[in-house]
Amino acid sequence: MSQNVLASASGVAVQASRRRTFAVISHPDAGKSTMTEALALHARVIGQAGAVHGKGDRRGVVSDWMAMEQQRGISVTSAALQFSYRDTVINLLDTPGHADFSEDTYRVLTAVDSAVMLLDAAKGLEPQTLKLFEVCRQRGIPVMTFINKWDRPGHDALALMDEIEQRIGLKPTPLTWPVGIAGQFQGVIDRRTGTFVRMERSPGGADLAIEEEMDPAEAAKRYGADWDTATEELDLLAMTGADHDQETFLAATSTPVLFGAAVANLGVRQLLNILVELAPPPAARPTAAGTDQPVDAAFSGFVFKMQANMNRAHRDQVAFMRICSGRFERGMIVTHAGTGKPFATKYAQQIFGQGRDTIDEAYPGDVVGLVNATALGIGDTLHVGERVQFPPLPSFPPEHFAVARTSDTSTFKRFRRGIEQLDGEGVVQVLRSEQRGDQAPVFAAVGPMQFEVAAFRLETEFGVKVQLDHLPYEVAARTDEAGREILRTESNVEVMTRVRDGALLAVFPHRWRMRTVAGRHPELRLDT
Ligand code: GDP
């Protein structure tokens, strides 16, 4: 009976309002793993909802997980780290982004309610950050900014604010402001309260930082010129109206900014605080039918990532599902919206790196790993009760292309099956080209590592050795049948059919080549 009470709509609404589901967007080396560890450290200190670390083992989950990736040469998972902080349940979804930057990285952003843009103070906005930010912009995801590595020399704080505003058109609204230039970090002034928080790396550095409020008059005396500079900069910010505005933040046109150093846990607590105080909880999700699925409706969720054979010993296939509405209970029988077939959720797990915990219940915003999910594919909706279906996940424009061939014709059937599997999981997009024929499908990917992953998996899981020949294309645009005909008259361009959805993609060696061709044929449809 008590479970029924929990399952009540108001219970679900309360649970949803306690959730914050976000991802960190950054360029490799900006400090994402360090930040994840720093957050996990807080989780360990304050008690955690999902077991993450081996107790007392600071190296913990993040590094283990990378070791496994390196050893296996493939991306293991994009999973969720869950912990509680101030009565809020925080789900941090991992955005794989090192060597294996891929569509998976983008797709994670379909499952979050907000994002933290992590910038290296010495580098500012970098290419991968820009790409990920673009997806956030397209999806209207509110973005908080954390300027990392303030403990060592970097750009000027105001210059970084300018860069954000000029290059991505997001209005930075710093919530804290550093006292001391990058490399001489003394602490931050909280712009909303005017208080100064002195920050110091704890001795040894591997633990929570020392943070203490200090009387501004005393801080002024102690930090002299650094203090004066900071207050002058604050006056400038006040004049330009760079104050936090919740409405524009939620509309994804302004970004609250914090300064810190993840490696020493400086500023990480403030990040947690703004996640709790400002970041949006799960909201009603638009359905394919054009309605909104409120969080307190019956259970629904969608699959944003598939991962086969995570666990060699079990040869399993895990579907990562983000819950959109209702209460999920392990063992419940849900309906697969695509086929109308029932799906049993006996093996529901919370997965992060090598750690797996059985999940018994979960709420909107949470991520559940469904094991043995061979019947599921990316973008699939699961629900109970009245049918609901969420729109298919977007396909992201590939930038790398390669022809796949197997010289051994006896393995051709397995080659086909393997390719279907990889396409279904979204490891690569599979394209067919008229010229090349069925025997030589083209793999397309957002990141080149995906080719290696695909080849590795075809060999180890399907026993098929493939040869991949990179094609000299970098840009793809959607076109139509008329476009295909027009493009036959042009050189250095091919039109291919994406197997997954039948879309026609025109591929070009460079953006300028695409522009030239488009300029010559004004009637040509090309959508990037
Ligand atoms: P990722 O590639 O974004 O996951 O970056 P990592 O977390 O692996 O960090 C890259 C490097 O930057 C590592 O050597 C970290 O120790 C270092 N690093 C991360 N955060 C900070 C920071 O706040 N200050 C300094 N000085 N180094 C940092």
Coordinates of C-alpha atoms and ligand atoms in Angstrom, one line a residue:
M1 CA 0.0 0.0 0.0
S2 CA 2.7 2.5 0.9
Q3 CA 4.0 2.1 -2.6
N4 CA 0.8 3.2 -4.0
V5 CA 0.9 6.3 -1.8
L6 CA 4.4 7.0 -3.2
A7 CA 3.2 6.5 -6.7
S8 CA 0.6 9.2 -6.3
A9 CA 0.8 12.1 -8.7
S10 CA 1.8 14.6 -6.0
G11 CA 4.5 12.2 -4.7
V12 CA 5.9 12.1 -8.2
A13 CA 5.7 15.9 -8.7
V14 CA 7.6 16.4 -5.4
Q15 CA 10.2 13.9 -6.4
A16 CA 10.6 15.5 -9.9
S17 CA 11.0 18.9 -8.3
R18 CA 13.9 17.6 -6.3
R19 CA 15.8 16.4 -9.3
R20 CA 18.5 18.2 -11.3
T21 CA 19.7 16.4 -14.4
F22 CA 22.7 18.0 -16.1
A23 CA 25.8 17.4 -18.2
V24 CA 29.2 19.1 -18.3
I25 CA 30.1 20.4 -21.7
S26 CA 33.8 21.1 -22.2
H27 CA 36.8 20.5 -24.4
P28 CA 39.2 17.7 -23.5
D29 CA 41.5 18.8 -20.7
A30 CA 39.4 21.6 -19.4
G31 CA 38.8 19.5 -16.3
K32 CA 35.6 17.6 -16.7
S33 CA 36.9 14.4 -15.0
T34 CA 38.4 16.4 -12.3
M35 CA 35.1 18.3 -11.8
T36 CA 33.2 15.0 -11.7
E37 CA 35.6 13.7 -9.1
A38 CA 35.2 16.9 -7.1
L39 CA 31.4 16.6 -7.2
A40 CA 31.7 12.9 -6.3
L41 CA 33.8 13.9 -3.3
H42 CA 31.0 16.1 -2.1
A43 CA 28.7 13.2 -2.7
R44 CA 30.8 11.0 -0.5
V45 CA 31.1 13.6 2.2
I46 CA 27.4 14.3 2.3
G47 CA 26.2 10.8 1.7
Q48 CA 25.2 9.5 -1.7
A49 CA 22.1 8.1 -3.3
G50 CA 23.9 6.0 -5.8
A51 CA 27.1 4.2 -4.8
V52 CA 29.9 5.7 -6.8
H53 CA 33.2 5.4 -5.1
G54 CA 34.8 2.6 -3.4
K55 CA 34.8 4.0 0.1
G56 CA 38.0 5.8 1.0
D57 CA 39.3 5.4 -2.6
R58 CA 39.6 8.8 -4.0
R59 CA 40.9 7.6 -7.3
G60 CA 37.5 6.2 -7.6
V61 CA 35.2 5.6 -10.4
V62 CA 36.2 8.1 -13.0
S63 CA 39.8 7.0 -13.4
D64 CA 38.9 3.3 -13.2
W65 CA 36.5 3.9 -16.0
M66 CA 39.0 5.5 -18.2
A67 CA 41.5 2.7 -17.6
M68 CA 38.8 0.3 -18.8
E69 CA 38.2 2.5 -21.9
Q70 CA 41.9 2.5 -22.7
Q71 CA 42.3 -1.1 -22.2
R72 CA 39.4 -2.1 -24.3
G73 CA 39.9 0.6 -26.8
I74 CA 36.2 1.4 -26.9
S75 CA 33.9 3.8 -25.2
V76 CA 32.4 2.0 -22.3
T77 CA 29.4 4.1 -21.5
S78 CA 27.8 7.4 -21.0
A79 CA 26.2 7.0 -17.8
A80 CA 24.8 8.9 -14.9
L81 CA 26.4 9.7 -11.6
Q82 CA 23.7 10.3 -9.0
F83 CA 24.1 11.9 -5.6
S84 CA 22.1 13.9 -3.2
Y85 CA 23.0 17.4 -2.1
R86 CA 20.8 19.6 0.2
D87 CA 17.8 17.4 -0.3
T88 CA 18.1 17.5 -4.0
V89 CA 18.9 14.5 -6.2
I90 CA 21.5 15.4 -8.7
N91 CA 22.0 13.4 -11.9
L92 CA 25.2 14.1 -13.7
L93 CA 25.1 12.5 -17.2
D94 CA 28.5 11.9 -18.6
T95 CA 29.3 13.3 -22.0
P96 CA 32.1 11.1 -23.5
G97 CA 34.4 13.6 -25.0
H98 CA 37.9 12.6 -25.1
A99 CA 39.2 10.7 -28.1
D100 CA 35.8 9.2 -28.7
F101 CA 33.8 12.4 -29.3
S102 CA 30.7 11.1 -31.0
E103 CA 27.0 11.3 -31.6
D104 CA 26.6 9.8 -28.1
T105 CA 28.1 12.9 -26.7
Y106 CA 25.5 15.0 -28.4
R107 CA 22.7 12.7 -27.6
V108 CA 23.3 12.9 -23.9
L109 CA 22.1 16.5 -24.3
T110 CA 18.7 15.3 -25.3
A111 CA 18.4 13.8 -21.8
V112 CA 19.4 16.7 -19.6
D113 CA 17.6 19.7 -18.3
S114 CA 20.6 22.0 -18.0
A115 CA 24.3 22.0 -18.8
V116 CA 27.5 23.3 -17.1
M117 CA 29.9 24.8 -19.6
L118 CA 33.4 24.2 -18.1
L119 CA 36.1 26.5 -19.5
D120 CA 39.8 26.4 -18.9
A121 CA 40.7 29.9 -17.7
A122 CA 43.8 29.9 -19.9
K123 CA 41.9 28.8 -23.1
G124 CA 38.4 30.2 -23.0
L125 CA 36.0 28.7 -25.5
E126 CA 37.5 25.7 -27.4
P127 CA 36.2 23.8 -30.5
Q128 CA 34.5 20.9 -28.7
T129 CA 32.8 23.2 -26.2
L130 CA 31.5 25.3 -29.1
K131 CA 30.0 22.3 -30.8
L132 CA 28.3 21.1 -27.7
F133 CA 27.1 24.5 -26.8
E134 CA 25.5 24.7 -30.3
V135 CA 23.5 21.6 -29.5
C136 CA 22.4 23.2 -26.2
R137 CA 21.4 26.3 -28.0
Q138 CA 19.3 24.4 -30.6
R139 CA 17.6 22.5 -27.8
G140 CA 17.1 25.6 -25.6
I141 CA 19.0 24.1 -22.7
P142 CA 19.9 26.5 -20.0
V143 CA 23.7 26.7 -19.5
M144 CA 25.7 27.6 -16.4
T145 CA 29.4 28.5 -16.9
F146 CA 32.2 27.4 -14.6
I147 CA 35.6 29.1 -15.3
N148 CA 38.0 26.4 -14.2
K149 CA 41.7 26.4 -13.3
W150 CA 41.7 29.9 -11.7
D151 CA 44.5 28.6 -9.5
R152 CA 47.0 29.0 -12.3
P153 CA 47.7 31.8 -14.9
G154 CA 45.0 32.4 -17.4
H155 CA 43.0 35.0 -19.2
D156 CA 41.6 38.1 -17.6
A157 CA 38.2 37.6 -16.1
L158 CA 36.5 40.4 -17.9
A159 CA 38.1 39.3 -21.2
L160 CA 36.5 35.8 -20.7
M161 CA 33.1 37.4 -20.1
D162 CA 33.6 39.3 -23.4
E163 CA 34.6 36.2 -25.2
I164 CA 31.4 34.4 -24.1
E165 CA 29.2 37.3 -25.1
Q166 CA 30.9 38.0 -28.4
R167 CA 31.5 34.5 -29.7
I168 CA 28.3 32.6 -28.6
G169 CA 26.0 35.5 -27.9
L170 CA 25.2 34.4 -24.4
K171 CA 25.0 37.1 -21.8
P172 CA 27.4 36.2 -19.0
T173 CA 25.9 37.1 -15.6
P174 CA 28.7 36.3 -13.0
L175 CA 27.3 35.2 -9.7
T176 CA 30.8 35.2 -8.1
W177 CA 33.8 37.3 -9.0
P178 CA 37.4 36.3 -8.3
V179 CA 39.6 38.3 -6.1
G180 CA 43.1 37.9 -7.5
I181 CA 44.0 37.2 -11.2
A182 CA 44.1 33.7 -12.5
G183 CA 47.0 32.1 -10.7
Q184 CA 46.6 34.2 -7.6
F185 CA 43.2 33.1 -6.5
Q186 CA 42.2 34.5 -3.1
G187 CA 38.5 33.8 -3.1
V188 CA 35.3 35.1 -4.6
I189 CA 32.9 37.9 -4.0
D190 CA 29.3 36.7 -4.1
R191 CA 27.7 39.3 -6.3
R192 CA 24.2 38.7 -4.9
T193 CA 25.0 39.1 -1.2
G194 CA 28.2 41.1 -1.4
T195 CA 29.9 38.7 0.9
F196 CA 33.5 37.6 0.3
V197 CA 34.4 33.9 0.6
R198 CA 38.1 33.3 1.1
M199 CA 39.2 30.1 -0.6
E200 CA 42.2 28.0 0.0
R201 CA 43.3 24.6 -1.2
S202 CA 43.2 22.2 1.7
P203 CA 46.6 20.9 2.7
G204 CA 47.3 18.0 0.5
G205 CA 44.8 19.2 -2.0
A206 CA 42.8 16.1 -2.3
D207 CA 40.0 17.0 0.0
L208 CA 37.3 19.7 0.3
A209 CA 38.7 23.2 0.1
I210 CA 38.9 25.6 3.0
E211 CA 36.2 28.2 2.4
E212 CA 35.3 30.9 4.9
E213 CA 33.3 34.0 4.8
M214 CA 35.5 37.1 5.6
D215 CA 34.5 40.6 6.4
P216 CA 34.9 42.7 3.3
A217 CA 36.7 45.5 5.1
E218 CA 39.2 43.0 6.4
A219 CA 39.5 41.4 2.9
A220 CA 40.1 44.9 1.4
K221 CA 43.0 45.4 3.8
R222 CA 44.4 42.0 3.3
Y223 CA 44.2 41.8 -0.4
G224 CA 44.9 45.4 -1.3
A225 CA 45.3 45.9 -5.0
D226 CA 43.6 42.6 -5.8
W227 CA 40.6 43.6 -3.9
D228 CA 40.5 47.1 -5.5
T229 CA 40.7 45.5 -9.0
A230 CA 37.9 43.1 -8.2
T231 CA 35.6 45.8 -6.9
E232 CA 36.3 48.0 -9.9
E233 CA 35.4 45.2 -12.2
L234 CA 32.3 44.6 -10.2
D235 CA 31.3 48.2 -10.8
L236 CA 31.8 47.7 -14.5
L237 CA 29.7 44.6 -14.5
A238 CA 26.9 46.4 -12.6
M239 CA 26.9 49.1 -15.2
T240 CA 26.5 46.6 -18.1
G241 CA 23.6 45.0 -16.4
A242 CA 25.3 41.7 -16.1
D243 CA 23.1 40.6 -13.2
H244 CA 21.6 37.2 -13.0
D245 CA 18.2 37.0 -14.4
Q246 CA 16.3 33.7 -14.0
E247 CA 14.0 34.2 -16.9
T248 CA 16.8 34.8 -19.5
F249 CA 18.8 32.0 -18.0
L250 CA 16.0 29.5 -18.4
A251 CA 15.4 30.9 -21.9
A252 CA 19.1 30.1 -22.6
T253 CA 20.0 33.6 -23.5
S254 CA 22.1 34.4 -20.4
T255 CA 24.5 32.2 -18.4
P256 CA 25.3 32.5 -14.7
V257 CA 29.1 32.3 -14.2
L258 CA 31.2 31.0 -11.4
F259 CA 35.0 30.9 -10.9
G260 CA 37.0 28.1 -9.3
A261 CA 39.5 25.3 -9.5
A262 CA 38.1 21.9 -9.7
V263 CA 41.4 20.3 -8.9
A264 CA 41.4 21.9 -5.4
N265 CA 37.7 21.8 -5.0
L266 CA 37.5 25.6 -5.1
G267 CA 34.1 26.9 -6.1
V268 CA 32.6 23.4 -6.5
R269 CA 30.2 23.9 -3.6
Q270 CA 28.9 27.1 -5.2
L271 CA 28.3 25.1 -8.4
L272 CA 26.3 22.6 -6.5
N273 CA 24.4 25.4 -4.8
I274 CA 23.4 27.0 -8.1
L275 CA 22.4 23.7 -9.5
V276 CA 20.0 23.3 -6.6
E277 CA 18.8 27.0 -6.5
L278 CA 18.7 28.0 -10.2
A279 CA 18.9 25.0 -12.5
P280 CA 15.5 23.8 -13.7
P281 CA 14.0 20.5 -12.5
P282 CA 12.5 18.1 -15.1
A283 CA 9.6 19.7 -16.9
A284 CA 6.8 18.4 -19.1
R285 CA 8.3 16.9 -22.2
P286 CA 6.8 17.4 -25.7
T287 CA 5.5 14.3 -27.4
A288 CA 5.5 13.3 -31.0
A289 CA 1.8 14.0 -31.0
G290 CA 2.4 17.6 -30.2
T291 CA 1.2 17.4 -26.6
D292 CA 3.2 17.8 -23.4
Q293 CA 3.7 14.8 -21.1
P294 CA 3.6 16.3 -17.5
V295 CA 6.1 14.8 -15.0
D296 CA 3.3 13.5 -12.8
A297 CA 1.6 11.5 -15.6
A298 CA 1.9 7.7 -15.7
F299 CA 5.5 6.4 -16.2
S300 CA 7.2 7.2 -19.4
G301 CA 10.8 7.5 -20.5
F302 CA 13.0 7.3 -23.6
V303 CA 16.3 5.6 -24.5
F304 CA 19.1 8.0 -25.3
K305 CA 22.0 5.5 -25.5
M306 CA 22.5 1.9 -26.2
Q307 CA 25.6 0.0 -25.3
A308 CA 26.2 -3.6 -26.2
N309 CA 28.6 -6.0 -24.4
M310 CA 29.5 -3.6 -21.6
N311 CA 30.1 -6.6 -19.5
R312 CA 32.1 -9.2 -21.5
A313 CA 31.1 -12.0 -19.1
H314 CA 27.5 -11.4 -19.8
R315 CA 27.4 -10.2 -23.4
D316 CA 24.6 -8.0 -22.4
Q317 CA 23.0 -5.0 -24.1
V318 CA 22.2 -2.0 -22.0
A319 CA 19.7 0.7 -22.9
F320 CA 20.0 3.9 -21.0
M321 CA 16.6 5.4 -20.4
R322 CA 15.8 8.9 -19.1
I323 CA 12.6 9.0 -17.1
C324 CA 10.2 11.7 -18.2
S325 CA 7.2 11.1 -16.1
G326 CA 5.8 9.0 -13.3
R327 CA 7.5 6.6 -11.0
F328 CA 9.6 3.8 -12.3
E329 CA 9.7 0.6 -10.3
R330 CA 12.0 -2.3 -11.0
G331 CA 10.1 -5.2 -12.3
M332 CA 7.2 -3.2 -13.7
I333 CA 6.0 -4.2 -17.2
V334 CA 6.1 -1.3 -19.5
T335 CA 5.1 -0.9 -23.1
H336 CA 7.5 -0.3 -26.0
A337 CA 5.7 2.5 -27.8
G338 CA 7.1 1.6 -31.2
T339 CA 5.9 -1.9 -31.3
G340 CA 3.2 -1.9 -28.6
K341 CA 5.0 -4.9 -27.1
P342 CA 5.5 -5.4 -23.3
F343 CA 9.0 -5.0 -21.9
A344 CA 10.0 -6.4 -18.5
T345 CA 12.3 -4.2 -16.4
K346 CA 13.5 -6.9 -14.0
Y347 CA 17.1 -5.9 -14.7
A348 CA 17.2 -2.2 -14.0
Q349 CA 20.4 -0.8 -12.9
Q350 CA 22.2 2.4 -12.1
I351 CA 25.4 2.3 -13.9
F352 CA 28.5 4.4 -13.7
G353 CA 31.7 3.1 -14.9
Q354 CA 32.2 -0.3 -13.5
G355 CA 29.8 0.3 -10.7
R356 CA 26.4 -1.1 -11.0
D357 CA 23.6 -1.0 -8.5
T358 CA 20.2 -2.4 -8.8
I359 CA 17.7 0.4 -8.9
D360 CA 14.3 -0.3 -7.3
E361 CA 12.6 2.9 -8.1
A362 CA 13.3 6.1 -10.0
Y363 CA 11.7 9.4 -10.9
P364 CA 11.6 11.9 -13.7
G365 CA 15.1 13.1 -14.4
D366 CA 16.7 9.9 -13.3
V367 CA 18.6 7.6 -15.7
V368 CA 18.1 3.8 -15.6
G369 CA 20.2 1.2 -17.3
L370 CA 18.0 -1.6 -18.7
V371 CA 20.0 -4.7 -19.1
N372 CA 19.2 -7.3 -21.8
A373 CA 17.5 -4.6 -23.8
T374 CA 18.0 -6.1 -27.3
A375 CA 14.5 -5.1 -28.2
L376 CA 15.2 -1.5 -27.7
G377 CA 16.8 1.1 -29.9
I378 CA 18.0 4.7 -29.5
G379 CA 15.1 7.1 -29.2
D380 CA 12.5 4.5 -28.3
T381 CA 9.8 5.4 -25.8
L382 CA 8.7 3.2 -23.0
H383 CA 5.5 3.9 -21.0
V384 CA 2.7 2.5 -19.0
G385 CA -1.0 3.2 -19.5
E386 CA -2.1 5.4 -22.4
R387 CA 0.2 5.4 -25.3
V388 CA 2.8 8.1 -25.4
Q389 CA 5.7 8.5 -27.8
F390 CA 8.5 11.0 -27.7
P391 CA 9.9 12.4 -30.9
P392 CA 12.8 10.6 -32.5
L393 CA 16.2 11.8 -31.3
P394 CA 17.9 14.1 -33.8
S395 CA 20.7 12.8 -36.0
F396 CA 23.7 14.9 -35.9
P397 CA 25.6 15.9 -39.0
P398 CA 28.6 13.6 -39.5
E399 CA 32.0 15.1 -40.3
H400 CA 33.9 11.9 -41.0
F401 CA 33.3 9.3 -43.7
A402 CA 34.8 5.9 -44.5
V403 CA 33.9 3.0 -46.8
A404 CA 33.8 -0.3 -45.0
R405 CA 34.7 -3.5 -46.8
T406 CA 35.3 -7.0 -45.9
S407 CA 37.5 -9.1 -48.2
D408 CA 36.2 -12.4 -46.9
T409 CA 32.9 -13.0 -48.6
S410 CA 32.1 -15.9 -46.3
T411 CA 31.6 -13.4 -43.5
F412 CA 29.3 -11.1 -45.4
K413 CA 26.2 -12.1 -43.6
R414 CA 27.8 -11.4 -40.2
F415 CA 29.2 -8.2 -41.7
R416 CA 25.6 -7.1 -42.5
R417 CA 24.2 -8.1 -39.1
G418 CA 27.1 -6.4 -37.3
I419 CA 26.5 -3.2 -39.3
E420 CA 22.8 -3.3 -38.5
Q421 CA 23.6 -3.6 -34.8
L422 CA 26.1 -0.7 -34.8
D423 CA 23.7 1.4 -36.7
G424 CA 20.9 0.6 -34.2
E425 CA 23.1 1.5 -31.3
G426 CA 24.1 4.7 -33.0
V427 CA 27.8 3.9 -33.0
V428 CA 28.1 5.1 -36.6
Q429 CA 25.6 6.2 -39.2
V430 CA 25.4 3.8 -42.1
L431 CA 25.0 5.2 -45.5
R432 CA 24.5 3.5 -48.8
S433 CA 25.8 5.0 -52.0
E434 CA 24.5 4.1 -55.5
Q435 CA 28.0 4.2 -56.9
R436 CA 29.6 2.0 -54.3
G437 CA 26.8 -0.5 -53.9
D438 CA 25.6 -2.7 -51.0
Q439 CA 28.9 -4.5 -50.5
A440 CA 30.6 -1.3 -49.5
P441 CA 28.5 0.7 -47.1
V442 CA 29.8 4.1 -45.9
F443 CA 30.2 4.8 -42.2
A444 CA 29.6 8.3 -41.1
A445 CA 30.5 9.7 -37.7
V446 CA 30.7 12.8 -35.7
G447 CA 34.1 11.8 -34.3
P448 CA 36.7 9.6 -36.1
M449 CA 37.2 7.4 -33.1
Q450 CA 33.8 5.9 -33.9
F451 CA 35.3 4.1 -36.9
E452 CA 37.8 2.4 -34.7
V453 CA 35.1 1.4 -32.3
A454 CA 33.0 0.0 -35.1
A455 CA 35.9 -1.9 -36.6
F456 CA 36.9 -3.3 -33.2
R457 CA 33.4 -4.4 -32.5
L458 CA 32.8 -6.0 -35.9
E459 CA 35.9 -8.0 -35.4
T460 CA 35.5 -9.0 -31.7
E461 CA 31.7 -9.5 -31.6
F462 CA 31.0 -10.6 -35.2
G463 CA 34.2 -12.1 -36.3
V464 CA 34.5 -9.8 -39.3
K465 CA 37.6 -8.1 -40.3
V466 CA 36.9 -4.9 -42.1
Q467 CA 39.0 -2.5 -44.0
L468 CA 38.0 1.2 -43.6
D469 CA 39.0 3.7 -46.2
H470 CA 38.5 7.2 -45.2
L471 CA 36.7 9.4 -47.8
P472 CA 37.7 13.0 -48.3
Y473 CA 34.5 14.5 -47.1
E474 CA 33.9 16.7 -44.1
V475 CA 30.4 18.2 -44.5
A476 CA 27.0 16.6 -45.0
A477 CA 23.7 18.3 -45.8
R478 CA 20.2 16.9 -46.2
T479 CA 18.9 17.1 -49.7
D480 CA 16.0 15.5 -51.7
E481 CA 15.5 13.5 -54.9
A482 CA 15.6 16.7 -57.1
G483 CA 18.8 17.6 -55.3
R484 CA 20.3 14.2 -56.1
E485 CA 19.6 14.8 -59.8
I486 CA 21.2 18.3 -59.7
L487 CA 24.2 17.0 -57.9
R488 CA 25.0 14.4 -60.5
T489 CA 26.3 17.2 -62.6
E490 CA 28.8 18.3 -60.0
S491 CA 32.2 16.7 -59.2
N492 CA 33.5 16.1 -55.7
V493 CA 30.1 15.5 -54.2
E494 CA 28.2 12.4 -53.5
V495 CA 24.6 11.8 -52.4
M496 CA 24.1 8.8 -50.1
T497 CA 21.0 7.4 -48.3
R498 CA 21.2 7.1 -44.6
V499 CA 19.9 3.6 -43.8
R500 CA 18.4 4.5 -40.4
D501 CA 15.8 7.0 -41.7
G502 CA 16.1 7.0 -45.5
A503 CA 17.4 10.6 -45.5
L504 CA 19.4 11.7 -48.5
L505 CA 22.7 13.2 -47.5
A506 CA 24.9 15.2 -49.9
V507 CA 28.5 15.1 -48.8
F508 CA 31.2 17.6 -49.7
P509 CA 34.9 17.9 -49.1
H510 CA 34.7 21.3 -47.5
R511 CA 32.1 23.9 -46.5
W512 CA 33.3 26.2 -49.3
R513 CA 32.7 23.6 -51.9
M514 CA 29.2 23.2 -50.6
R515 CA 28.7 27.0 -50.8
T516 CA 30.0 27.1 -54.4
V517 CA 27.7 24.3 -55.5
A518 CA 24.7 25.9 -53.6
G519 CA 25.5 29.2 -55.3
R520 CA 25.4 27.6 -58.7
H521 CA 22.0 26.0 -58.1
P522 CA 19.7 28.3 -56.2
E523 CA 16.9 25.7 -56.3
L524 CA 19.0 23.0 -54.6
R525 CA 17.8 22.0 -51.2
L526 CA 20.7 21.7 -48.7
D527 CA 20.0 21.6 -45.0
T528 CA 22.9 21.4 -42.6
Ligands
GDP1 P1 39.0 16.4 -19.0 O1 39.8 16.0 -20.2 O2 38.2 17.6 -19.3 O3 38.3 15.4 -18.3 O4 40.1 17.0 -18.0 P2 40.8 16.4 -16.7 O5 39.9 16.5 -15.6 O6 41.4 15.1 -17.0 O7 41.9 17.5 -16.4 C1 43.0 17.8 -17.3 C2 44.2 18.3 -16.6 O8 43.9 19.5 -16.0 C3 44.6 17.4 -15.5 O9 46.0 17.3 -15.4 C4 44.0 18.0 -14.2 O10 44.7 17.7 -13.1 C5 44.1 19.5 -14.6 N1 43.1 20.3 -13.9 C6 41.8 20.1 -13.8 N2 41.2 21.0 -13.1 C7 42.2 21.9 -12.7 C8 42.2 23.1 -11.9 O11 41.2 23.6 -11.4 N3 43.4 23.6 -11.8 C9 44.6 23.1 -12.3 N4 45.7 23.8 -12.1 N5 44.6 22.0 -13.0 C10 43.4 21.4 -13.2

